[in-house]
Amino acid sequence: MKMGKVEFCHLLQIIALFLCLSGMNQAEPSRSRSKPYFQSGRTRTKRSWVWNQFFVLEEYMGTDPLYVGKLHSDVDKGDGSIKYILSGEGASSIFIIDENTGDIHATKRLDREEQAYYTLRAQALDRLTNKPVEPESEFVIKIQDINDNEPKFLDGPYTAGVPEMSPVGTSVVQVTATDADDPTYGNSARVVYSILQGQPYFSVEPKTGVIKTALPNMDREAKDQYLLVIQAKDMVGQNGGLSGTTSVTVTLTDVNDNPPRFPRRSYQYNVPESLPVASVVARIKAADADVGPNAEMEYKIVDGDGLGVFKISVDKDTQEGIITIQKELDFEAKTSYTLRIEAANMHVDPRFLSLGPFNDMTTVKIIVEDVDEPPMFTSRLYSMVVSEAAKVGTIIGTVAAHDPDASNSPVRYSIDRNTDLERYFNIDANSGVITTAKSLDRETNAVHNITVLAMESQNPAQIGRGYVAITILDINDNAPEFAMEYETTVCENAQPGQVIQKISAIDKDDPPNGHQFYFSLTAEAANNHNFTLQDNKDNTATVLTRRNGFRRQEQSVFYLPIFIVDSGSPSLSSTNTLTIRVCDCDADGIAQTCNAEAYILPAGLSTGALIAILACVLTLLVLVLLIVTMRRRKKEPLIFDEERDIRENIVRYDDEGGGEEDTEAFDMAALRNLNIIRDTKTRRDVTPEIQFLSRPTFKSIPDNVIFREFIWERLKEADVDPCAPPYDSLQTYAFEGNGSVAESLSSLDSISSNSDQNYDYLSDWGPRFKRLADMYGTGPDCLYS
């Protein structure tokens, strides 16, 4: 018969219980074989009742209280005069005692893992006097352990890593299981380890739980992760022991055991010759099964005819070799390039050199494709010079461009007018000769930078650009002049030969050897008695006085013409006038006042000055009157209305009426009644018309007066009503007069009757109704009579 695990455990508990009870029976107290009891500082005495340590089995599953042991005193004669009491841990709640026999029982299931022992105190009392017949004694009840706890991995599940290609016996990780059973009693807490899953790759030490590699040369590239199941079993692994399991995930970490290898021995790429410099031509990659730093590579061009034209670099993210252009490609010069490229690992592990070599070679052929290129100029920048005196049509220089393609298409030239807005230059479309189209002025623009376009005749979309810098050479075409506007003064107390001004000149021209100016007085001023001029020979001149005794009352301003000549070929000259004012100066020669009028004002103003002042005053008055008039016109309304202030606003309501049948939303009487005739208004912004005497007036109609009074009453009510709409709003009043004087002009009544309508009264309404009177009247002047 095969016994199950549960039944086997129950059998073990019964056997342990039997052994425990047998030991407790031997531990019952004996009056005759008691051991001596010693107490410090006292004489040796013999104890009346003693007992050994009691044991009770944990996890008792029976229905009756579990017998623990028996207490008995030498004084107890068996006549019931002695009673036993129990106190301490668990007394009465867990442990009970028969006060007559001294038998101790456990009433609850005990767990050693919760509490391993209980300390209690026992005492024998005289039943009649209730006095102790023996001293109180203390004893211990120990809980006897059974194997009721399986081993547990408190730190599981585990993860660990070990380098690939590790030798057999390399330690991976240590696992530890704990058993809550008593390690000092039996084998309940003695654990051994075994591996249930993960063989034959890994093994575990039975006693220590250290996991080790069991196979050599485990390759991460073949399998990089393993799941192990480790078992811990108590009872030293014997049958009937309890067990627990945990999982261990072992990852093989990478080592550099795979050299890089190109998937192909040669590559070929086609690139257009127009590809710009630094453009990517191709990407190549050597395969490496390793990862991380072990897969990092470097590429280099070791041979070929494109060493100076191409370069290769590595993409750190993808470990690809990137081939880029270093120089411009030209199909007409070279149609293909061949490169020998090497890829090598950057971090080589010496332990695996036997698996190498850790580099590889491949060949890359680059085919240059022909494209239709724009014309190319023989020079990127042309420098030309021309004199500003050159006539229209003068040849300045020539540019040249050619089609670099094999077809060598003819080229036509033109000037980009965005760079020559004033159209100073022309270019011959066929020869590229640049000529002047306008007169040039160096002083306006010394250098002209123009762009010349070269287009293929067969494909005008292909345009090349050349740049021309035209420098304008200077000629002496500008006369010298004063360098600035001088404000020259001379003191009334100036002495002869005193310097009053130093002058210089400028010239817009730019001679190669610099300017040289010559100063002198004109022939008319050479013999004047007031001032003289001295040329300093350094492009400056000095003005000096010839006499003293200048007086503002006699002459307040002097004009001195100065003749300036440059050193050009031919030389140019100009006459510049220096204005000199006579001033009153202080002792240091600093001018204080230069106005001659200060002496004239006491004599009175001249007639012309008075007329000018009066004219200014009148002009100001006219302007003020105009401004006041315009403001008053803006403030006054366009229509005279003394009775009512009209403010026109648009009031918008977000609702919709019910049409003509809706008589509740709005009162339409005010719109339908046309007999309310207002007083005649005159507009300020138009000329009043002549009113015809025959036009009737309706101010005498009683209805009009009643209607006006009704409106004014409602207006006053609205003004004082706080709940009324705003002042600028439309007020609708349900009031209607007696009817129009002209009565109805509708022809509906005439249609409903057979009699002819008489419209002769229209002629009494004045000139405005004359047209209607002529159309509908019956008199001899009828239009169609």
C-alpha atoms as one frame of an Amber mdcrd trajectory, in Angstrom:
protein
   0.000   0.000   0.000   1.313   3.406  -0.926   0.967   6.032   1.828   0.158
   9.626   0.941   2.018  12.633   2.222  -0.713  13.722   4.632  -1.149  10.248
   6.077   2.603   9.951   6.503   2.750  13.208   8.446  -0.025  12.079  10.759
   1.829   8.834  11.409   4.960  10.765  12.363   2.967  12.914  14.767   1.492
   9.858  16.518   4.940   8.286  16.917   6.386  11.536  18.324   3.432  11.830
  20.693   4.007   8.329  21.950   7.687   8.998  22.586   6.896  12.254  24.399
   4.335  10.612  26.689   6.762   7.881  27.528   9.393  10.443  28.523   6.887
  12.393  30.621   5.815   9.325  32.567   9.400   8.804  33.522   9.538  12.458
  34.609   6.757  12.170  37.210   7.775  13.238  40.717   9.011  10.648  43.169
   8.973  11.159  46.873  11.665   8.624  47.581  14.109   9.517  44.789  14.150
  13.282  45.004  17.300  15.143  44.310  18.738  17.522  46.871  17.650  21.157
  46.493  20.214  23.809  47.322  19.512  27.340  48.170  22.218  29.970  48.676
  22.933  30.917  52.298  20.771  28.154  53.787  21.360  24.705  55.170  20.829
  21.791  52.956  17.245  20.481  53.084  15.315  17.822  51.297  12.458  19.000
  49.063   9.110  17.456  49.722   8.094  17.372  45.947  10.050  17.987  42.768
   9.551  17.308  39.058  11.614  17.458  35.914  10.984  19.572  32.800   7.740
  18.778  31.007   7.406  18.382  27.214   4.308  18.693  25.073   3.974  17.990
  21.390   3.032  20.890  19.121   0.247  20.848  16.607  -1.830  18.283  18.531
  -4.927  17.621  16.421  -6.995  15.511  18.919 -10.381  16.453  20.325  -9.534
  15.749  23.993  -7.155  17.877  26.069  -3.562  16.766  25.678  -2.013  15.239
  28.797   1.159  17.078  29.790   2.203  15.581  33.170   1.354  15.049  36.804
   2.243  16.951  39.969   2.374  15.105  43.309   3.522  16.153  46.786   4.874
  13.948  49.627   2.365  15.608  51.908  -0.510  14.330  49.774  -1.758  11.110
  51.528  -4.418  10.544  48.931  -7.258  11.520  51.233  -8.185  14.691  49.308
  -6.853  17.099  51.901  -4.390  18.620  49.417  -5.318  20.649  46.371  -3.015
  21.821  43.581  -3.101  25.229  41.884  -1.269  26.459  38.752  -0.193  29.994
  37.815   2.053  31.644  35.257   2.114  31.782  31.416  -0.911  30.141  29.910
  -2.330  28.986  33.211  -6.086  28.396  32.971  -6.131  29.611  29.335  -3.875
  26.978  27.796  -2.901  24.703  30.672  -5.290  23.390  33.332  -4.573  21.245
  36.422  -6.754  18.816  38.284  -6.644  20.209  41.809  -7.184  16.769  43.330
  -4.807  14.589  41.282  -2.326  17.226  39.987  -2.752  16.146  36.335  -1.842
  18.894  33.823  -3.560  19.081  30.400  -3.200  21.399  27.374  -6.522  22.610
  26.081  -5.336  24.380  22.902  -3.227  23.488  19.905   0.327  24.742  20.477
   2.814  26.038  17.920   6.485  26.001  18.822   7.223  28.624  16.173   4.929
  31.029  18.032   6.213  30.223  21.571   8.823  27.578  22.359   8.196  27.191
  26.115   5.966  28.324  28.979   7.106  29.115  32.542   4.559  28.198  35.207
   4.391  28.057  39.017   2.803  25.221  41.052   1.736  25.108  44.706   0.135
  22.572  47.039  -2.455  24.015  49.476  -4.249  22.583  52.468  -7.859  22.270
  51.370  -9.252  23.213  54.755  -6.988  26.098  55.720  -6.098  27.083  52.160
  -2.524  27.520  53.336   0.475  26.256  51.391   1.896  23.028  52.647   4.850
  23.284  50.298   6.824  26.290  48.997   5.794  27.495  45.523   7.953  25.994
  42.806   8.536  27.049  39.171   8.727  24.682  36.237   8.912  24.906  32.428
   6.768  23.249  29.783   8.700  23.039  26.516   6.879  22.637  23.206   8.198
  19.612  21.403   8.932  20.440  17.749   7.586  18.471  14.805   8.453  18.999
  11.160   5.561  21.256  10.223   7.376  24.067   8.343   8.817  23.749   4.876
  11.987  25.610   3.874  11.371  29.052   2.344  13.529  31.231   0.081  12.991
  34.647   1.589  15.016  36.457  -1.122  13.588  34.663  -4.131  13.065  34.693
  -6.990  16.689  35.373  -7.938  18.335  36.972 -10.969  22.004  36.594 -11.750
  24.471  36.937 -14.590  27.565  35.081 -15.650  29.871  35.801 -18.599  29.416
  33.596 -21.596  32.151  31.077 -22.403  32.871  30.749 -18.662  34.653  27.539
 -17.526  32.868  24.769 -15.634  32.423  25.499 -11.941  32.156  29.298 -12.298
  30.042  30.582  -9.407  26.821  32.254 -10.476  24.846  33.033  -7.313  24.083
  31.578  -3.873  20.518  30.869  -2.771  19.492  30.480   0.852  16.391  28.844
   2.334  15.305  29.095   5.974  13.226  26.565   8.012  11.185  27.765  10.976
  11.458  24.384  12.767  13.776  23.813  15.725  17.326  23.399  14.435  18.456
  21.830  17.745  15.974  19.003  17.651  16.157  16.358  15.013  16.562  17.075
  11.305  13.466  19.211  10.848  15.537  22.329  10.040  18.450  20.672   8.254
  18.095  21.706   4.586  19.736  20.370   1.440  19.525  21.963  -2.050  18.937
  20.362  -5.414  18.243  21.597  -8.943  14.956  20.636 -10.526  15.288  22.622
 -13.775  18.381  23.975 -15.474  20.451  20.881 -16.035  22.846  20.105 -17.596
  23.892  23.765 -17.833  24.057  24.529 -14.124  24.459  22.698 -10.798  23.933
  23.587  -7.135  25.917  22.733  -4.039  23.600  20.649  -1.770  24.732  22.173
   1.508  25.635  25.796   0.574  23.146  26.524  -2.219  25.878  27.937  -4.497
  24.870  27.666  -8.176  27.697  26.985 -10.604  28.110  26.471 -14.341  28.088
  22.820 -15.375  28.898  23.102 -19.087  31.798  24.898 -20.806  31.555  27.371
 -23.715  27.986  28.437 -23.217  27.404  30.928 -26.037  25.250  34.003 -25.445
  24.623  34.359 -29.160  23.034  30.852 -29.128  21.012  31.307 -25.900  21.368
  34.219 -23.566  19.013  33.338 -20.692  18.236  30.288 -18.568  15.497  29.653
 -16.016  16.530  27.467 -13.079  14.287  25.897 -10.419  16.082  25.204  -7.110
  14.575  23.044  -4.367  15.392  23.180  -0.631  14.273  20.069   1.386  14.497
  19.541   5.139  15.080  16.268   7.024  18.445  16.234   5.223  16.621  15.482
   2.031  15.149  12.213   3.305  11.771  10.941   2.330   9.029  12.631   4.276
  10.838  15.937   4.489   9.135  19.156   3.475  10.459  21.217   0.567  10.272
  24.652  -1.012  11.365  25.922  -4.411  12.514  29.161  -5.985  13.381  30.311
  -9.504  16.715  31.695 -10.611  17.009  33.590 -13.919  20.570  33.409 -15.174
  21.598  35.741 -18.004  24.765  35.204 -19.981  26.603  38.504 -20.287  28.443
  39.313 -23.485  32.156  38.987 -24.114  33.978  39.896 -27.298  34.140  36.435
 -28.800  32.802  37.308 -32.270  34.958  39.163 -34.821  33.307  41.627 -37.238
  32.516  40.304 -40.696  31.229  42.135 -43.788  28.189  40.380 -45.286  29.616
  40.959 -48.774  33.113  41.054 -50.148  32.339  44.022 -52.429  29.843  46.856
 -52.762  28.984  49.195 -55.606  27.253  52.581 -55.400  26.278  55.124 -58.071
  26.462  58.822 -57.220  25.791  61.892 -59.372  28.716  64.169 -59.996  26.664
  67.126 -58.710  26.538  65.734 -55.182  27.776  68.465 -52.799  30.855  68.095
 -50.640  30.206  66.395 -47.257  27.239  64.488 -48.684  26.784  60.838 -47.712
  27.648  58.442 -50.517  26.984  55.100 -48.808  26.576  53.300 -45.502  28.201
  49.932 -44.915  28.197  47.758 -41.813  30.216  44.800 -40.663  28.097  42.275
 -38.768  29.114  41.556 -35.165  27.028  39.207 -33.009  28.329  40.866 -29.850
  26.588  43.787 -28.195  27.519  46.948 -26.377  31.194  47.922 -26.223  32.171
  44.513 -27.592  30.454  45.422 -30.878  32.009  48.867 -31.260  34.002  49.161
 -34.475  36.174  51.567 -36.381  36.387  51.878 -40.152  39.194  53.189 -42.293
  40.111  53.357 -45.964  43.350  51.388 -46.300  43.782  51.439 -50.078  42.256
  52.639 -53.351  42.278  55.576 -55.710  39.787  57.638 -53.715  41.793  58.270
 -50.570  41.705  62.038 -50.963  38.216  62.211 -52.437  36.277  60.181 -49.881
  36.457  59.595 -46.133  34.728  57.132 -43.821  33.500  57.651 -40.264  31.509
  55.532 -37.819  27.962  56.108 -36.618  28.173  55.588 -32.845  24.529  54.534
 -32.618  24.349  52.006 -35.437  28.079  51.134 -35.802  27.800  51.796 -39.533
  30.604  53.113 -41.693  29.519  56.359 -43.389  31.304  57.218 -46.636  31.206
  60.939 -47.476  32.646  63.171 -50.210  35.654  65.336 -49.452  36.115  66.880
 -52.904  33.788  67.697 -55.765  33.194  64.917 -58.248  33.700  65.425 -61.968
  32.434  62.809 -64.373  34.514  64.256 -67.198  37.700  63.895 -65.105  37.086
  60.485 -63.448  34.135  58.129 -63.776  34.759  55.653 -60.917  36.679  55.114
 -57.665  37.669  51.946 -55.815  38.128  51.855 -52.025  39.483  49.116 -49.741
  37.792  49.489 -46.344  38.707  47.726 -43.106  36.426  47.228 -40.091  37.960
  46.260 -36.720  36.744  45.862 -33.152  37.865  48.584 -30.794  37.942  46.393
 -27.665  39.586  43.005 -28.254  39.620  40.383 -25.455  42.995  38.580 -25.411
  41.312  35.391 -24.157  39.546  34.957 -27.462  42.247  35.918 -29.938  42.158
  32.366 -31.212  38.661  33.068 -32.558  39.937  35.992 -34.679  41.181  37.883
 -36.501  38.954  40.641 -35.144  38.903  42.690 -38.349  37.621  42.279 -41.896
  38.092  43.862 -45.337  35.716  44.739 -48.156  35.877  46.583 -51.478  33.622
  49.553 -52.329  33.339  50.750 -55.927  31.805  54.176 -56.518  30.490  54.964
 -60.003  30.215  58.678 -60.858  27.145  59.458 -62.957  27.116  62.268 -65.486
  24.618  65.080 -64.946  23.847  68.134 -67.027  25.933  70.739 -65.222  25.590
  74.500 -65.571  28.326  76.432 -67.392  31.463  77.121 -65.393  33.393  80.390
 -65.522  37.135  80.342 -65.908  37.354  82.399 -62.727  34.955  82.733 -59.846
  35.751  86.460 -59.499  36.826  88.877 -62.224  38.428  92.196 -61.310  38.181
  95.026 -63.883  38.918  98.775 -63.915  37.518 101.615 -65.979  37.932 105.373
 -65.863  34.997 107.469 -64.823  35.669 109.548 -67.925  35.023 106.519 -70.153
  32.440 107.100 -72.844  29.353 104.967 -73.358  30.311 101.742 -75.121  33.847
 101.567 -73.762  35.040  97.959 -73.383  35.858  97.148 -69.776  36.779  93.457
 -69.951  35.703  89.969 -70.969  34.353  86.973 -69.032  34.430  83.404 -70.295
  32.451  80.282 -69.379  32.119  76.821 -70.885  29.824  73.823 -70.608  31.680
  71.166 -68.572  29.597  68.358 -70.034  30.744  66.250 -72.938  28.215  67.959
 -75.232  30.023  71.314 -74.691  26.899  73.306 -75.504  27.383  76.974 -76.572
  26.983  79.550 -73.815  25.098  82.857 -73.806  25.862  85.664 -71.327  23.695
  88.194 -69.536  23.918  90.507 -66.534  21.781  89.902 -63.463  19.988  93.240
 -63.348  19.328  92.866 -59.646  23.026  93.619 -59.242  23.006  96.456 -61.819
  19.763  98.294 -61.193  20.911 101.503 -62.881  22.066  99.526 -65.970  25.525
 101.037 -66.075  26.926  98.077 -68.019  26.098  95.805 -70.943  27.508  92.429
 -71.960  27.718  90.815 -75.341  25.590  87.651 -75.226  28.008  85.646 -77.367
  31.477  86.958 -76.554  31.105  87.966 -72.913  32.573  91.443 -73.508  31.440
  93.944 -70.869  30.992  97.593 -71.941  29.723 100.782 -70.332  26.093 101.723
 -70.928  26.033 105.016 -68.986  28.388 107.686 -67.808  30.129 106.680 -64.606
  30.820 108.744 -61.513  33.378 107.464 -59.041  32.134 109.793 -56.380  28.666
 108.172 -56.556  29.853 104.572 -56.618  33.534 103.671 -56.617  33.104  99.889
 -57.095  30.349  98.033 -58.967  29.812  94.366 -58.094  27.759  92.666 -60.766
  26.783  89.061 -61.419  27.116  87.624 -64.904  24.861  84.726 -65.906  25.976
  82.063 -68.356  23.222  79.879 -69.844  23.466  76.829 -72.046  21.938  77.398
 -75.451  20.415  73.920 -75.561  19.173  73.965 -71.969  18.556  77.516 -70.685
  17.623  76.088 -67.273  21.317  75.378 -66.657  22.693  78.710 -65.457  26.179
  79.423 -64.160  27.102  82.513 -62.226  30.249  84.575 -62.348  31.098  87.595
 -60.241  32.707  90.769 -61.584  34.085  93.629 -59.497  34.483  96.816 -61.602
  36.566  99.569 -59.989  36.007 103.129 -61.244  39.266 105.093 -61.718  39.161
 108.698 -60.584  39.669 111.814 -62.737  39.865 115.370 -61.504  36.283 116.435
 -62.087  35.448 118.065 -58.767  36.635 121.504 -57.649  37.809 122.011 -54.049
  35.569 123.737 -51.520  35.502 124.736 -47.893  35.720 121.784 -45.558  32.828
 123.160 -43.488  30.547 126.161 -43.028  32.701 128.600 -41.079  31.258 131.058
 -38.558  33.973 133.685 -38.428  33.929 136.663 -36.096  36.179 139.656 -35.594
  36.268 141.689 -32.430  35.764 145.400 -32.534  39.013 145.824 -30.629  41.001
 143.453 -32.919  44.564 144.502 -33.714  46.222 144.409 -37.170  47.687 140.991
 -38.055  45.442 139.115 -35.645  44.388 135.597 -36.764  40.617 135.345 -36.869
  40.096 132.055 -38.788  41.946 128.965 -40.044  40.349 127.348 -43.066  40.853
 124.089 -44.977  39.402 122.524 -48.103  38.077 119.197 -49.311  37.811 117.622
 -52.723  35.557 114.672 -53.692  38.217 113.406 -56.033  40.834 110.903 -54.891
  44.170 111.591 -56.621  46.810 108.848 -56.329  49.283 111.133 -54.523  46.753
 112.876 -52.302  45.372 116.398 -52.385  47.336 119.632 -52.563  45.346 122.854
 -52.316  46.415 126.451 -52.936  44.604 129.378 -51.262  44.488 133.074 -52.289
  42.157 136.053 -52.341  40.314 136.855 -55.525  41.559 139.745 -57.584  38.706
 141.969 -56.382  39.509 141.318 -52.731  43.281 141.247 -52.976  43.609 144.976
 -52.233  40.988 145.272 -49.465  42.088 147.121 -46.309  40.298 144.896 -43.825
  41.591 141.312 -44.137  44.364 139.335 -45.743  44.940 135.598 -46.418  48.059
 133.512 -45.743  48.518 130.077 -47.433  50.073 127.656 -44.906  51.237 125.205
 -47.660  49.640 122.284 -45.715  46.175 122.419 -47.313  45.148 125.115 -44.833
  45.112 128.930 -44.868  44.910 131.657 -42.215  42.720 134.786 -42.339  44.267
 137.843 -40.609  43.122 141.398 -39.956  44.855 144.331 -41.671  43.607 147.124
 -39.441  41.862 147.823 -36.163  38.804 149.880 -35.253  35.968 147.647 -36.521
  32.582 149.021 -35.486  29.252 147.272 -35.778  27.423 150.533 -36.224  29.393
 151.172 -39.390  29.449 147.644 -40.863  28.455 144.478 -39.029  29.268 141.878
 -41.723  32.179 141.483 -44.176  32.313 139.024 -47.106  35.750 137.749 -48.060
  36.012 135.775 -51.383  38.743 133.094 -51.265  40.119 131.340 -54.368  41.063
 127.605 -53.937  42.941 125.581 -56.588  43.707 121.827 -56.486  46.735 120.027
 -57.899  44.929 117.855 -60.440  45.626 117.678 -64.128  44.026 119.742 -65.330
  43.601 121.646 -62.108  40.190 122.850 -60.955  39.394 125.860 -58.814  36.492
 127.451 -56.982  35.709 130.707 -55.184  34.274 130.358 -51.693  32.981 133.294
 -49.652  33.876 133.603 -45.998  31.342 135.570 -43.926  32.936 137.612 -41.124
  30.773 139.209 -38.407  31.885 142.095 -36.217  31.217 141.370 -32.529  31.614
 142.951 -29.165  34.229 140.910 -27.270  35.374 140.756 -23.686  38.920 141.233
 -22.448  39.837 137.651 -23.455  38.658 138.165 -27.019  35.517 136.051 -26.633
  32.554 137.365 -28.633  29.644 138.541 -26.480  27.149 139.937 -28.990  27.234
 140.317 -32.759  23.804 141.950 -33.378  23.954 145.406 -34.904  20.214 145.923
 -34.161  21.039 146.496 -30.508  22.063 150.014 -31.550  19.140 150.541 -33.921
  16.228 149.537 -31.647  16.209 152.767 -29.610  15.638 154.713 -32.787  12.371
 152.846 -33.483  11.184 150.063 -35.778  11.097 150.474 -39.490   7.815 150.650
 -41.408   8.380 147.260 -43.071   8.924 145.553 -39.732   5.727 147.018 -38.320
   3.731 145.884 -41.363   5.124 142.355 -41.037   4.234 142.206 -37.337   0.676
 143.419 -38.008   0.253 140.867 -40.820   1.286 138.046 -38.480  -1.160 139.200
 -35.809  -4.031 139.352 -38.299  -3.203 135.896 -39.632  -3.298 134.440 -36.128
  -6.667 136.079 -35.443  -8.160 134.653 -38.629  -6.930 131.169 -37.727  -8.445
 131.408 -34.250 -11.821 132.507 -35.674 -11.832 129.659 -38.164 -11.066 127.098
 -35.473 -13.825 128.417 -33.185 -16.332 128.434 -36.066 -15.517 124.868 -37.086
 -15.890 123.609 -33.524 -19.266 125.307 -33.129 -20.488 123.784 -36.397 -19.463
 120.328 -35.170 -21.327 120.761 -31.883 -24.622 122.012 -33.446 -26.969 119.435
 -35.085 -27.552 119.511 -38.814 -31.331 119.999 -38.353 -32.921 122.706 -36.230
 -35.229 120.991 -33.751 -36.013 122.963 -30.628 -38.480 120.437 -29.292 -36.543
 117.202 -29.441 -33.040 115.862 -29.144 -32.603 113.036 -31.594 -30.022 110.326
 -30.842 -29.815 107.543 -33.329 -28.749 104.154 -32.019 -29.213 100.685 -33.338
 -30.868  98.507 -30.694 -30.466  94.828 -31.447 -32.775  92.244 -29.965 -32.130
  88.512 -30.208 -35.742  87.588 -30.906 -37.925  87.305 -33.964 -41.452  88.530
 -34.471 -44.338  86.672 -35.971 -44.673  88.745 -39.138 -47.528  91.033 -39.988
 -49.989  88.915 -38.014 -48.022  89.419 -34.779 -49.744  92.380 -33.105 -48.429
  91.768 -29.616 -44.662  92.055 -29.981 -44.602  95.582 -31.407 -47.218  98.209
 -32.031 -47.130  99.039 -35.729 -49.597 101.936 -35.403 -46.835 104.518 -35.241
 -45.458 103.282 -38.569 -48.809 102.933 -40.318 -50.125 106.387 -39.312 -48.724
 108.979 -41.689 -50.757 111.990 -40.627 -48.180 113.145 -38.106 -46.579 116.019
 -39.905 -43.518 117.477 -38.242 -42.458 121.083 -38.425 -40.302 122.041 -41.304
 -36.640 121.490 -40.483 -33.786 123.323 -42.164 -30.383 121.678 -42.499 -27.298
 123.658 -41.641 -25.169 121.881 -44.197 -27.354 122.717 -47.256 -28.877 125.885
 -48.630 -32.528 126.180 -47.645 -34.972 125.727 -50.518 -37.647 128.279 -51.375
 -40.895 127.044 -49.856 -43.859 127.211 -52.214 -46.791 129.178 -50.911 -49.209
 126.632 -52.289 -47.747 123.751 -50.119 -50.253 123.100 -47.326 -49.194 123.150
 -43.694 -50.796 121.051 -41.043 -49.810 122.803 -37.826 -53.389 123.834 -37.244
 -54.659 120.251 -37.238 -55.907 119.345 -33.770 -54.725 115.753 -34.095 -51.140
 116.922 -34.475 -51.316 118.859 -31.216 -52.870 115.927 -29.389 -50.255 113.576
 -30.779 -47.400 115.901 -29.692 -48.810 116.229 -26.203 -49.184 112.475 -25.963
 -45.520 111.947 -26.952 -44.233 114.511 -24.471 -46.183 112.904 -21.640 -44.786
 109.490 -22.472 -41.290 110.968 -22.822 -41.468 112.535 -19.359 -42.666 109.229
 -17.876 -39.753 107.412 -19.524 -37.246 109.958 -18.213 -38.264 109.476 -14.568
 -38.917 105.728 -14.799 -35.783 103.824 -13.563 -36.984 100.623 -15.242 -37.496
 102.240 -18.651 -35.104 101.513 -21.562 -32.064 103.794 -22.040 -32.481 107.336
 -23.250 -31.089 106.525 -26.710 -33.720 103.952 -27.675 -36.861 103.569 -29.740
 -40.128 104.278 -27.893 -43.272 102.838 -29.470 -46.622 104.414 -28.524 -49.976
 102.801 -29.283 -51.708 106.005 -30.404 -53.241 106.917 -33.706 -54.677 110.173
 -34.990 -57.852 110.773 -36.972 -56.299 110.279 -40.381 -54.341 112.115 -43.016
 -55.591 115.297 -44.608 -54.725 113.844 -47.958 -56.602 110.676 -46.967 -55.496
 107.407 -48.586 -53.623 107.367 -51.889 -54.332 103.662 -52.362 -56.309 102.593
 -55.380 -57.917  99.682 -53.529 -61.112 101.626 -52.899 -61.429 102.595 -56.565
 -61.063  98.981 -57.605 -63.870  97.914 -55.287 -66.312 100.470 -56.787 -67.526
 101.009 -60.319 -67.390 104.803 -60.103 -64.407 106.739 -61.385 -62.120 108.275
 -58.770 -61.661 112.047 -58.896 -58.012 113.143 -58.521 -58.485 116.832 -59.224
 -57.569 117.685 -55.636 -53.977 116.649 -56.358 -53.412 119.941 -58.158 -54.093
 121.757 -54.863 -51.232 120.030 -53.085 -48.499 122.070 -54.650 -45.718 121.589
 -57.210 -44.472 118.327 -55.659 -47.724 116.549 -56.649 -48.002 118.143 -60.091
 -46.812 114.965 -61.819 -49.583 112.914 -60.193 -52.131 115.597 -60.941 -51.171
 115.555 -64.627 -51.388 111.721 -64.764 -54.732 111.255 -62.950 -56.479 114.616
 -63.389 -59.561 114.924 -65.683 -59.210 118.569 -66.583 -58.414 119.871 -70.063
 -54.721 119.880 -69.219 -54.698 116.062 -68.787 -51.573 114.479 -70.133 -53.315
 112.155 -72.542 -56.371 114.261 -73.437
